[in-house]
mmCIF file of C-alpha atoms and ligand atoms in Angstrom:
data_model
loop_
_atom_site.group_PDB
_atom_site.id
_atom_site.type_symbol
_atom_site.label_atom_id
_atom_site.label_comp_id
_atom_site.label_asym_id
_atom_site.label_seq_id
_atom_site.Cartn_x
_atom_site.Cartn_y
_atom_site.Cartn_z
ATOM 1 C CA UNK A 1161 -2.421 153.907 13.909
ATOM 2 C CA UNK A 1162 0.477 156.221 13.394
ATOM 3 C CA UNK A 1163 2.624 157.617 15.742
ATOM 4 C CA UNK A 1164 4.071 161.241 14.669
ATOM 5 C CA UNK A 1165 6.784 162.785 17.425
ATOM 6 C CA UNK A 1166 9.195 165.583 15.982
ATOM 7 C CA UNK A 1167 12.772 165.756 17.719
ATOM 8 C CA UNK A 1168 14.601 168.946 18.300
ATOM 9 C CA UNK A 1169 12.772 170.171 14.931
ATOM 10 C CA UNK A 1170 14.426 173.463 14.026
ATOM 11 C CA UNK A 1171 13.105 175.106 10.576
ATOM 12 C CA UNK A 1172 14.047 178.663 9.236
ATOM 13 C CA UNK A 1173 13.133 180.371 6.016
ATOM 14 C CA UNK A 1174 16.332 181.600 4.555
ATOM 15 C CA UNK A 1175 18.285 182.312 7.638
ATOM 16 C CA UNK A 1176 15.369 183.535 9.905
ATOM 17 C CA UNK A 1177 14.580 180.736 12.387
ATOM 18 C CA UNK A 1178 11.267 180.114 12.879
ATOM 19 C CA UNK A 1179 10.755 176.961 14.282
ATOM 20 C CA UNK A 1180 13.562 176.378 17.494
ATOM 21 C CA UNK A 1181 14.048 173.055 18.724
ATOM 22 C CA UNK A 1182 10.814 171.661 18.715
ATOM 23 C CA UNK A 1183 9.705 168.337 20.857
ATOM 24 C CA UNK A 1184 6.236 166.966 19.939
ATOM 25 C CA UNK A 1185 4.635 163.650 20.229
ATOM 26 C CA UNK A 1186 0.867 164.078 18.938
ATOM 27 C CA UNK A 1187 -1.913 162.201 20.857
ATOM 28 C CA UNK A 1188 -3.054 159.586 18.531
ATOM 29 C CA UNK A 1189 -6.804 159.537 18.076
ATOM 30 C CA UNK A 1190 -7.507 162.382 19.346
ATOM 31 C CA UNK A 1191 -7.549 166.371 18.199
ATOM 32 C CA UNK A 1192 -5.032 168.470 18.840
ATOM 33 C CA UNK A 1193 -5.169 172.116 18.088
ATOM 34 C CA UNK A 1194 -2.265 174.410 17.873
ATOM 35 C CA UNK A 1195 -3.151 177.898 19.035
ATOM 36 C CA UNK A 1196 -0.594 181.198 19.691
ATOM 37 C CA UNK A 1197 -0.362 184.444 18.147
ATOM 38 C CA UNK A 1198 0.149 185.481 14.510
ATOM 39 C CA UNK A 1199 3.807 185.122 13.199
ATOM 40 C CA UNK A 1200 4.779 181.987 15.904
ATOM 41 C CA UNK A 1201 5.188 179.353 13.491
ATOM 42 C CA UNK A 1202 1.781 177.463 13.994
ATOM 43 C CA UNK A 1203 1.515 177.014 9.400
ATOM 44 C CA UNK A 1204 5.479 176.081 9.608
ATOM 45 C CA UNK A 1205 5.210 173.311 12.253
ATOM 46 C CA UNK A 1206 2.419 171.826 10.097
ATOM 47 C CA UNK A 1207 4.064 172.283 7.077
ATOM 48 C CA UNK A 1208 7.326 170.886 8.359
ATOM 49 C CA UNK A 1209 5.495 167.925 9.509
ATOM 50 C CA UNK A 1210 3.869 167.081 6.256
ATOM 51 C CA UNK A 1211 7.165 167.258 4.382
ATOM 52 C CA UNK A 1212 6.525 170.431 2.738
ATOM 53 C CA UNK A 1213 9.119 172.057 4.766
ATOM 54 C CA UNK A 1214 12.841 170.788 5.329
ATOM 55 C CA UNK A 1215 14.216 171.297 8.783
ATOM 56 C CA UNK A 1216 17.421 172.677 9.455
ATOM 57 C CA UNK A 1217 17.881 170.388 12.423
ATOM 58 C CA UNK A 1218 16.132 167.692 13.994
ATOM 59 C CA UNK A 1219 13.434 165.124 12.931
ATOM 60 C CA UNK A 1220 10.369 164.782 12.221
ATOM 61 C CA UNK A 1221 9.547 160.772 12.725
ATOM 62 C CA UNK A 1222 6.328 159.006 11.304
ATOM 63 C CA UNK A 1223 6.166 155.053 13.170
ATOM 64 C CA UNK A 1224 9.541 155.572 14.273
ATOM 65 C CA UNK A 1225 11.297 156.913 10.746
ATOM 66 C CA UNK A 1226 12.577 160.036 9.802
ATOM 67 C CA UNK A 1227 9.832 161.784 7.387
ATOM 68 C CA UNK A 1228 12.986 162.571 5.132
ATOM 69 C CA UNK A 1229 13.377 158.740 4.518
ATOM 70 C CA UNK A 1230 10.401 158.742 3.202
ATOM 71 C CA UNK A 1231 9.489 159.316 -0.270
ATOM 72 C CA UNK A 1232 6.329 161.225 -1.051
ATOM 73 C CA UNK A 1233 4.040 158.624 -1.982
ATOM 74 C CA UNK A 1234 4.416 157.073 1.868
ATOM 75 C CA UNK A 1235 4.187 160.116 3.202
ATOM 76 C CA UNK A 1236 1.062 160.744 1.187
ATOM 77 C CA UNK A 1237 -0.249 157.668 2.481
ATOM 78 C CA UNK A 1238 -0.087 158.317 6.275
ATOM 79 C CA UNK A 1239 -1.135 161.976 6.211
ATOM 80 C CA UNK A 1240 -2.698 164.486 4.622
ATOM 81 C CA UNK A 1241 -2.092 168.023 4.824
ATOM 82 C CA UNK A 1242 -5.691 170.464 4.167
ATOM 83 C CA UNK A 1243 -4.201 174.220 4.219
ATOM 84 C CA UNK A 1244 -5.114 177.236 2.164
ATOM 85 C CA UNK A 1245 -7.010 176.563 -0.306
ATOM 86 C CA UNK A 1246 -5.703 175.705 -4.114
ATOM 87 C CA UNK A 1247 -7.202 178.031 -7.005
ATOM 88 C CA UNK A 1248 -5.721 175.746 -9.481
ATOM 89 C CA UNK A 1249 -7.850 173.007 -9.067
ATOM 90 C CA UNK A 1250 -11.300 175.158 -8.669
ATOM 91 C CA UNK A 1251 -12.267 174.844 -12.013
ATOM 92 C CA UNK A 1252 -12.597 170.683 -11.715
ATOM 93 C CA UNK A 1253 -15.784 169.174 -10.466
ATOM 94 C CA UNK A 1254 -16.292 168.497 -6.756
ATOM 95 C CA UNK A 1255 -15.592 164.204 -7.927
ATOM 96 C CA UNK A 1256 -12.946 164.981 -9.476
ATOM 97 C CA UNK A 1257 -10.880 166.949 -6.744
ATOM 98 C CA UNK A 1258 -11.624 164.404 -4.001
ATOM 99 C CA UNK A 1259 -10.381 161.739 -6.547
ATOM 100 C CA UNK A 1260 -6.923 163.725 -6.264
ATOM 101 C CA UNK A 1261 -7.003 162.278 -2.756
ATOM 102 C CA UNK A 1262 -6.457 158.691 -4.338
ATOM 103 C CA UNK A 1263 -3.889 160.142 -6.448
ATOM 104 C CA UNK A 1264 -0.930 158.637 -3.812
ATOM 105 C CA UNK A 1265 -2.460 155.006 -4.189
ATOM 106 C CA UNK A 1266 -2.864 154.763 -8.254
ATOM 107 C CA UNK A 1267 0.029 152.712 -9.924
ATOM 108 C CA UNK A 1268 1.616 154.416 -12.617
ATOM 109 C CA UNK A 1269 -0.711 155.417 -14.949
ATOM 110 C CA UNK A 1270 -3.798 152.507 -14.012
ATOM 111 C CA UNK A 1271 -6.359 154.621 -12.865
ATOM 112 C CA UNK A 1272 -9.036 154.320 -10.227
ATOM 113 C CA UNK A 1273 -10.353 150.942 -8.745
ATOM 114 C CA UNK A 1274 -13.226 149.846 -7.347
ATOM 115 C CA UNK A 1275 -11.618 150.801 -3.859
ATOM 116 C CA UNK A 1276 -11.129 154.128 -5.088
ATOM 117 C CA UNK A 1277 -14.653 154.473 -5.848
ATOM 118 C CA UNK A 1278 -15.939 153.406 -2.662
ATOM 119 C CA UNK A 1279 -13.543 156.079 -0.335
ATOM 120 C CA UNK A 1280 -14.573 158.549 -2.995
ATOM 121 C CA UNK A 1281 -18.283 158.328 -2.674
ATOM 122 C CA UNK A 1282 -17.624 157.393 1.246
ATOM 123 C CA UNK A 1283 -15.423 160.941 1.089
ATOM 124 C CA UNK A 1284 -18.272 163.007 -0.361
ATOM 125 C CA UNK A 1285 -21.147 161.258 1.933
ATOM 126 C CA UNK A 1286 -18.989 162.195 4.828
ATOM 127 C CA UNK A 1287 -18.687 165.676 4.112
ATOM 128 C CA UNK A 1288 -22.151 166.046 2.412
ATOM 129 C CA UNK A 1289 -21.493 166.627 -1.002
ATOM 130 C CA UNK A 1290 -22.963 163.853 -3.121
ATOM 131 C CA UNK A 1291 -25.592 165.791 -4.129
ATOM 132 C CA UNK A 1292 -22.765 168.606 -5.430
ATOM 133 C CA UNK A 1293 -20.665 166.018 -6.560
ATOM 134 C CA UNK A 1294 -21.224 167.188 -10.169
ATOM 135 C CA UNK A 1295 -20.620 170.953 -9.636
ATOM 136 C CA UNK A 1296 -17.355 172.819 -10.662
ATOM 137 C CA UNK A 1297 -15.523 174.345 -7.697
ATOM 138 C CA UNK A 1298 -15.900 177.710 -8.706
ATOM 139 C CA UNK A 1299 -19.688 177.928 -8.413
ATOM 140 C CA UNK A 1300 -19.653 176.451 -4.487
ATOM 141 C CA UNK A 1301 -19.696 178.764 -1.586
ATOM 142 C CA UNK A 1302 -16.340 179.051 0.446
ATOM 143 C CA UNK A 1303 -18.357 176.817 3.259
ATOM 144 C CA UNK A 1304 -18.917 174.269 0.286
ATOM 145 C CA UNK A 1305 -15.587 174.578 -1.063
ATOM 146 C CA UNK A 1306 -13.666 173.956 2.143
ATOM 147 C CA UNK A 1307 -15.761 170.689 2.666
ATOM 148 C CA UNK A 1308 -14.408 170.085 -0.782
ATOM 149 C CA UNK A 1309 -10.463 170.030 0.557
ATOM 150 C CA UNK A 1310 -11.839 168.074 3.448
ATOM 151 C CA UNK A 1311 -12.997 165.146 1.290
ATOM 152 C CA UNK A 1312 -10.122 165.007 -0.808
ATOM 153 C CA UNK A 1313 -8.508 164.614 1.643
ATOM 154 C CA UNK A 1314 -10.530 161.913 3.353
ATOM 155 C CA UNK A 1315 -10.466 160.175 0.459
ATOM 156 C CA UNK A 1316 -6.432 160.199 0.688
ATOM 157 C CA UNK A 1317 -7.389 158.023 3.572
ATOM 158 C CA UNK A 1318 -4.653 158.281 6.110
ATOM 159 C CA UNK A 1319 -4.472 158.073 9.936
ATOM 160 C CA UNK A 1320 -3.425 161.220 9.857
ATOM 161 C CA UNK A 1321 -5.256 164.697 9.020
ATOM 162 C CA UNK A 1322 -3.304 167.992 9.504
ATOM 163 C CA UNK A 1323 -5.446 171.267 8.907
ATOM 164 C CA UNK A 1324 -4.237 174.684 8.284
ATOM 165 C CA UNK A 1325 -7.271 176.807 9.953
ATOM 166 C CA UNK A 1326 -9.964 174.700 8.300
ATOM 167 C CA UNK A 1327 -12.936 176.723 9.988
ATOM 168 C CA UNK A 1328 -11.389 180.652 9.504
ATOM 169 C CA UNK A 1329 -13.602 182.586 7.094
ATOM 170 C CA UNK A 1330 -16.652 180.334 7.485
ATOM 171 C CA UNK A 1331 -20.089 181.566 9.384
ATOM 172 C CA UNK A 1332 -21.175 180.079 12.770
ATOM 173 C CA UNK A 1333 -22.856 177.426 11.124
ATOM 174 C CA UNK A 1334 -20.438 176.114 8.610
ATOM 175 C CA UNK A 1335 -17.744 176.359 11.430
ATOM 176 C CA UNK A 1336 -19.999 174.087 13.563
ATOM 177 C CA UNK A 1337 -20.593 171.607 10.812
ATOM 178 C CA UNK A 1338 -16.613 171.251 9.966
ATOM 179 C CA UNK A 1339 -15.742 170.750 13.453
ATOM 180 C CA UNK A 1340 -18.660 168.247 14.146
ATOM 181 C CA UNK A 1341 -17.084 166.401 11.148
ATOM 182 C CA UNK A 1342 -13.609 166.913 12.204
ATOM 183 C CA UNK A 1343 -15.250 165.022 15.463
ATOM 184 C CA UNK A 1344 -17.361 162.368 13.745
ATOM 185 C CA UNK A 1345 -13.966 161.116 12.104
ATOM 186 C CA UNK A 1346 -11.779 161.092 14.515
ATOM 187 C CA UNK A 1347 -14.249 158.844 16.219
ATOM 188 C CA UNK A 1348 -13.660 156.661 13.355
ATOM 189 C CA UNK A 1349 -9.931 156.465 14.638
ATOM 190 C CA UNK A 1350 -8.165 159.506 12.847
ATOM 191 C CA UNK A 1351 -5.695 161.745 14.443
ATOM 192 C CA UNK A 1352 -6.266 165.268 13.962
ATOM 193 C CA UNK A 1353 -3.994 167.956 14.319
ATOM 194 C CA UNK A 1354 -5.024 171.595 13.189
ATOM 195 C CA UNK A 1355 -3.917 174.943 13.676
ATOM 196 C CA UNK A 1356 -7.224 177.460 14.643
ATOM 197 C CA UNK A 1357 -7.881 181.250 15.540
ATOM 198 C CA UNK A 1358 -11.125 180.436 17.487
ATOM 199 C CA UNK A 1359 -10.185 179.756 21.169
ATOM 200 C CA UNK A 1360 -13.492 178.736 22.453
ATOM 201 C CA UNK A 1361 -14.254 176.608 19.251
ATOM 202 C CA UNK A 1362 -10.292 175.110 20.244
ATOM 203 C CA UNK A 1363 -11.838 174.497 23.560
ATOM 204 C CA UNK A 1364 -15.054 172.776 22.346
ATOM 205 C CA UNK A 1365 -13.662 170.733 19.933
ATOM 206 C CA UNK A 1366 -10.146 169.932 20.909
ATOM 207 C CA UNK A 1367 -8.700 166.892 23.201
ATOM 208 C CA UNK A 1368 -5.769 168.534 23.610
ATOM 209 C CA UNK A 1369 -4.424 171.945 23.110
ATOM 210 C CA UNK A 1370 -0.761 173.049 22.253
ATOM 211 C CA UNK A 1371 0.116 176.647 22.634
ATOM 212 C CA UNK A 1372 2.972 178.143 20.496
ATOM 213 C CA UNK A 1373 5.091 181.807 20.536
ATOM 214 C CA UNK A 1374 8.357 182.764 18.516
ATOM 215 C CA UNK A 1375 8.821 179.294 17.115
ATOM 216 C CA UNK A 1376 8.444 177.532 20.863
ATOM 217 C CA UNK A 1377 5.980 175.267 22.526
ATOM 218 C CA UNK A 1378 4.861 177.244 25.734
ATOM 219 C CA UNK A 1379 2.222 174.814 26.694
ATOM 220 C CA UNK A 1380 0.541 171.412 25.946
ATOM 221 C CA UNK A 1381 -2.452 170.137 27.886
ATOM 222 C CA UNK A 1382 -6.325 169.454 27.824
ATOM 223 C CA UNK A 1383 -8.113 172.940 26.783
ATOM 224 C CA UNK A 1384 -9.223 172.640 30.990
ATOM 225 C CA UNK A 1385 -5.474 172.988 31.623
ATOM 226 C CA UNK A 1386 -4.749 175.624 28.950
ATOM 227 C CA UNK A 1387 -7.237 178.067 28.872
ATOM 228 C CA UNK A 1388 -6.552 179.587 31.752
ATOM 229 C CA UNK A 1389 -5.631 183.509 32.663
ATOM 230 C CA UNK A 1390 -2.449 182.541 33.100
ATOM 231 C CA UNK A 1391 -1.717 180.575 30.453
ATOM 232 C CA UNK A 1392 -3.740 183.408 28.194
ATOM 233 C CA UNK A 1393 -1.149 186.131 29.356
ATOM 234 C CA UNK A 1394 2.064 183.962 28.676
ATOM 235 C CA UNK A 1395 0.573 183.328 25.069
ATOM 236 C CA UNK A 1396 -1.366 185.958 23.654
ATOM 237 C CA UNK A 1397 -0.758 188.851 26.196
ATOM 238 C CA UNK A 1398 -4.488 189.240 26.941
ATOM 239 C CA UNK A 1399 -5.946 189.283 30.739
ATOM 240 C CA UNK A 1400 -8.936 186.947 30.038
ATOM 241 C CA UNK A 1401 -11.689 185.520 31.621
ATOM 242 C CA UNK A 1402 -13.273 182.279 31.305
ATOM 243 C CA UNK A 1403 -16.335 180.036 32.294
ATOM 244 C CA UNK A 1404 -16.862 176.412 31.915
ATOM 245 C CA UNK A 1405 -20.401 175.321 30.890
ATOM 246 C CA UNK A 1406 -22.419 172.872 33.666
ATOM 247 C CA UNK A 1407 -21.355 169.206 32.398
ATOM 248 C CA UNK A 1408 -18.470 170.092 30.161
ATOM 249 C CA UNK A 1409 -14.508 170.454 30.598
ATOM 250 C CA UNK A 1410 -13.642 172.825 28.105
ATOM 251 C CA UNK A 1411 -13.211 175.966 29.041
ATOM 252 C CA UNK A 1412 -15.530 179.268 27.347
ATOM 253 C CA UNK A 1413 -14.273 182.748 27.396
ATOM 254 C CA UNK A 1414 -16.343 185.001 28.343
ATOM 255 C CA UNK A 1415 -14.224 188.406 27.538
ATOM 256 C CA UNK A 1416 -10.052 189.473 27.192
ATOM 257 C CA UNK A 1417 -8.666 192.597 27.460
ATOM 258 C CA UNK A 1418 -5.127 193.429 26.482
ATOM 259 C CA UNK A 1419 -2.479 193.066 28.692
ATOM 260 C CA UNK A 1420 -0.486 196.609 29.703
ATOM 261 C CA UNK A 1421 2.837 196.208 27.530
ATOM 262 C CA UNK A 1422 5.709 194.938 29.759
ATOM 263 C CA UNK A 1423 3.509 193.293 32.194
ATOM 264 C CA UNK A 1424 4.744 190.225 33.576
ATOM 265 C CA UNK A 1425 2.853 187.316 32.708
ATOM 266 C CA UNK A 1426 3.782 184.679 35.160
HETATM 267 P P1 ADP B 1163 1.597 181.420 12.029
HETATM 268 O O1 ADP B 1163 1.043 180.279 11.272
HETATM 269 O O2 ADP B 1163 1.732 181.152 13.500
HETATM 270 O O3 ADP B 1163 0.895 182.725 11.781
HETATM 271 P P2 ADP B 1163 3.847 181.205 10.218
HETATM 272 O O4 ADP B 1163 4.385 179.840 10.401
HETATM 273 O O5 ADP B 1163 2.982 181.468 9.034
HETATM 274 O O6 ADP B 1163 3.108 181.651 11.565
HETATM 275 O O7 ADP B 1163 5.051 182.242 10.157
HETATM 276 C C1 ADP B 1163 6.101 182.255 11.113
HETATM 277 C C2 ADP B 1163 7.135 183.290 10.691
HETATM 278 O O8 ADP B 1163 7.752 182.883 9.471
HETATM 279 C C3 ADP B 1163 6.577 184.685 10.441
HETATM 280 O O9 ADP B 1163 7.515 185.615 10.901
HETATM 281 C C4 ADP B 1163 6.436 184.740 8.940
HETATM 282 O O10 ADP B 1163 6.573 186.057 8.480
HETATM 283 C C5 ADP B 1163 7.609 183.883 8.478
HETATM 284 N N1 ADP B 1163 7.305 183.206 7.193
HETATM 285 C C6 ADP B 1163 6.234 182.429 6.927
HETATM 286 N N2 ADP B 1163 6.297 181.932 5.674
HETATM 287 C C7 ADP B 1163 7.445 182.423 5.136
HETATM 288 C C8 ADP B 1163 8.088 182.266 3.843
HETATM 289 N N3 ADP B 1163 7.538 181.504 2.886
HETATM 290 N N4 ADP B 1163 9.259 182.918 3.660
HETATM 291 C C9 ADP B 1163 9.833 183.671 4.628
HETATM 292 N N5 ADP B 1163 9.269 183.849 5.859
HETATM 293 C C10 ADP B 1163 8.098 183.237 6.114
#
């Protein structure tokens, strides 16, 4: 199982700051969704985590070790990033861009073993696609191509799954079927961490809920803790209103109306 806490993580793109002093331990083997406004550093955190990003202070540790001690082939090994899509790769058959996921394991140039095979094929049962498997990229639907990403990088088969908005742009439906697999796998023991625009799918979906503004945590808790009115104002400046389905914890909301500008939120 592995354990990823960032320390004091600071992270700025040129000299803008972005990302201020950051303390995060993620719940392992659970989901955690980040949620806060547009512009607060939610794609930064993630990509800072995953190595993309350098910080300008801080750490980001995986089991204990600074990511940046790390070379890219561990890394690659205990997590795998999903975030916009890649054009480059949609002109490759669905097989072949989930066998990218093994890509970190292969030994110099011997290619894919048996073991390879079997997470492949386990990969594109997982997500549905066997019977696509021999389709180019380019001829899927966006639904299709974003289960795609999400075997590729099951197949990179880490603890570990971080998702840049995974379920934005996709109809009710194909929402509902990425999150129930988002679900089914972390049953299997994965942690997931994911960044998502939907608050009531957030809600649903999520174990735990971390709100971010201007580059800060403002909030971590179960969604039954964080969605809230309160908690709403302070993040999104929205007065909102909520209700909790009979036999469930996670918070619905029912409408939001913006907050008057200037209005105190605590
Ligand atoms: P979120 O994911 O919460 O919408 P981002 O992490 O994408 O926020 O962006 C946080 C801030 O960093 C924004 O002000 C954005 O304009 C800026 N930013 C994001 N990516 C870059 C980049 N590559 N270069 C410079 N500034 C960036």
């Amino acid at each position: 199982m592995t354990d990823l806490k960032t320390k004091q993580l600071t992270v700025s793109y040129e000299k803008k700051e972005v990302i201020h002093q950051v303390d995060l331990a993620l719940p392992v083997g659970k989901i955690t969704s980040l949620i806060g406004p547009n512009g607060s550093g939610k794609s930064t955190l993630l990509k800072a985590v995953a190595r993309i990003l350098t910080p300008d202070n801080g750490a980001v540790l995986l089991d204990g070790t600074d990511i940046q001690r790390l070379d890219t082939r561990q890394v690659a090994q205990k997590l795998a990033i999903l975030g916009q899509s890649s054009t480059l790769l949609t002109g490759l058959t669905v097989s072949e861009v989930v066998a990218y996921g093994r890509f970190p394991y292969l030994k110099g140039f011997a290619g894919l073993k048996e073991n390879d095979y079997q997470l492949i094929q386990w990969a594109l049962d997982a997500t549905g696609l066997t019977e696509l498997k021999e389709r180019r990229l380019n001829a899927l639907s966006g639904g299709q191509q974003q289960r795609v990403w999400i075997a590729m990088a099951l197949a990179q088969d880490t603890d570990l799954l971080l998702l840049d908005e995974p379920i934005t742009f996709l109809d009710p439906a194909h929402q509902l079927e990425i999150l129930n697999l988002l679900t089914t796998i972390q049953q299997q023991g994965k942690t997931i961490f994911m960044t998502i625009h939907d608050l009531n799918q957030a809600s649903r979906f999520s174990d735990y809920i971390i709100g971010m503004r201007g580059g800060e945590i403002l909030m971590t808790g179960t969604p039954q803790e964080v969605f809230v009115p309160q908690q709403m104002a302070r993040l999104f400046d929205i007065d909102a209103e909520f209700y909790t389905p009979e036999n469930s914890q996670k918070p619905r909301i029912l409408d939001y109306s913006l907050l008057p500008k200037g209005a105190d939120a605590s």
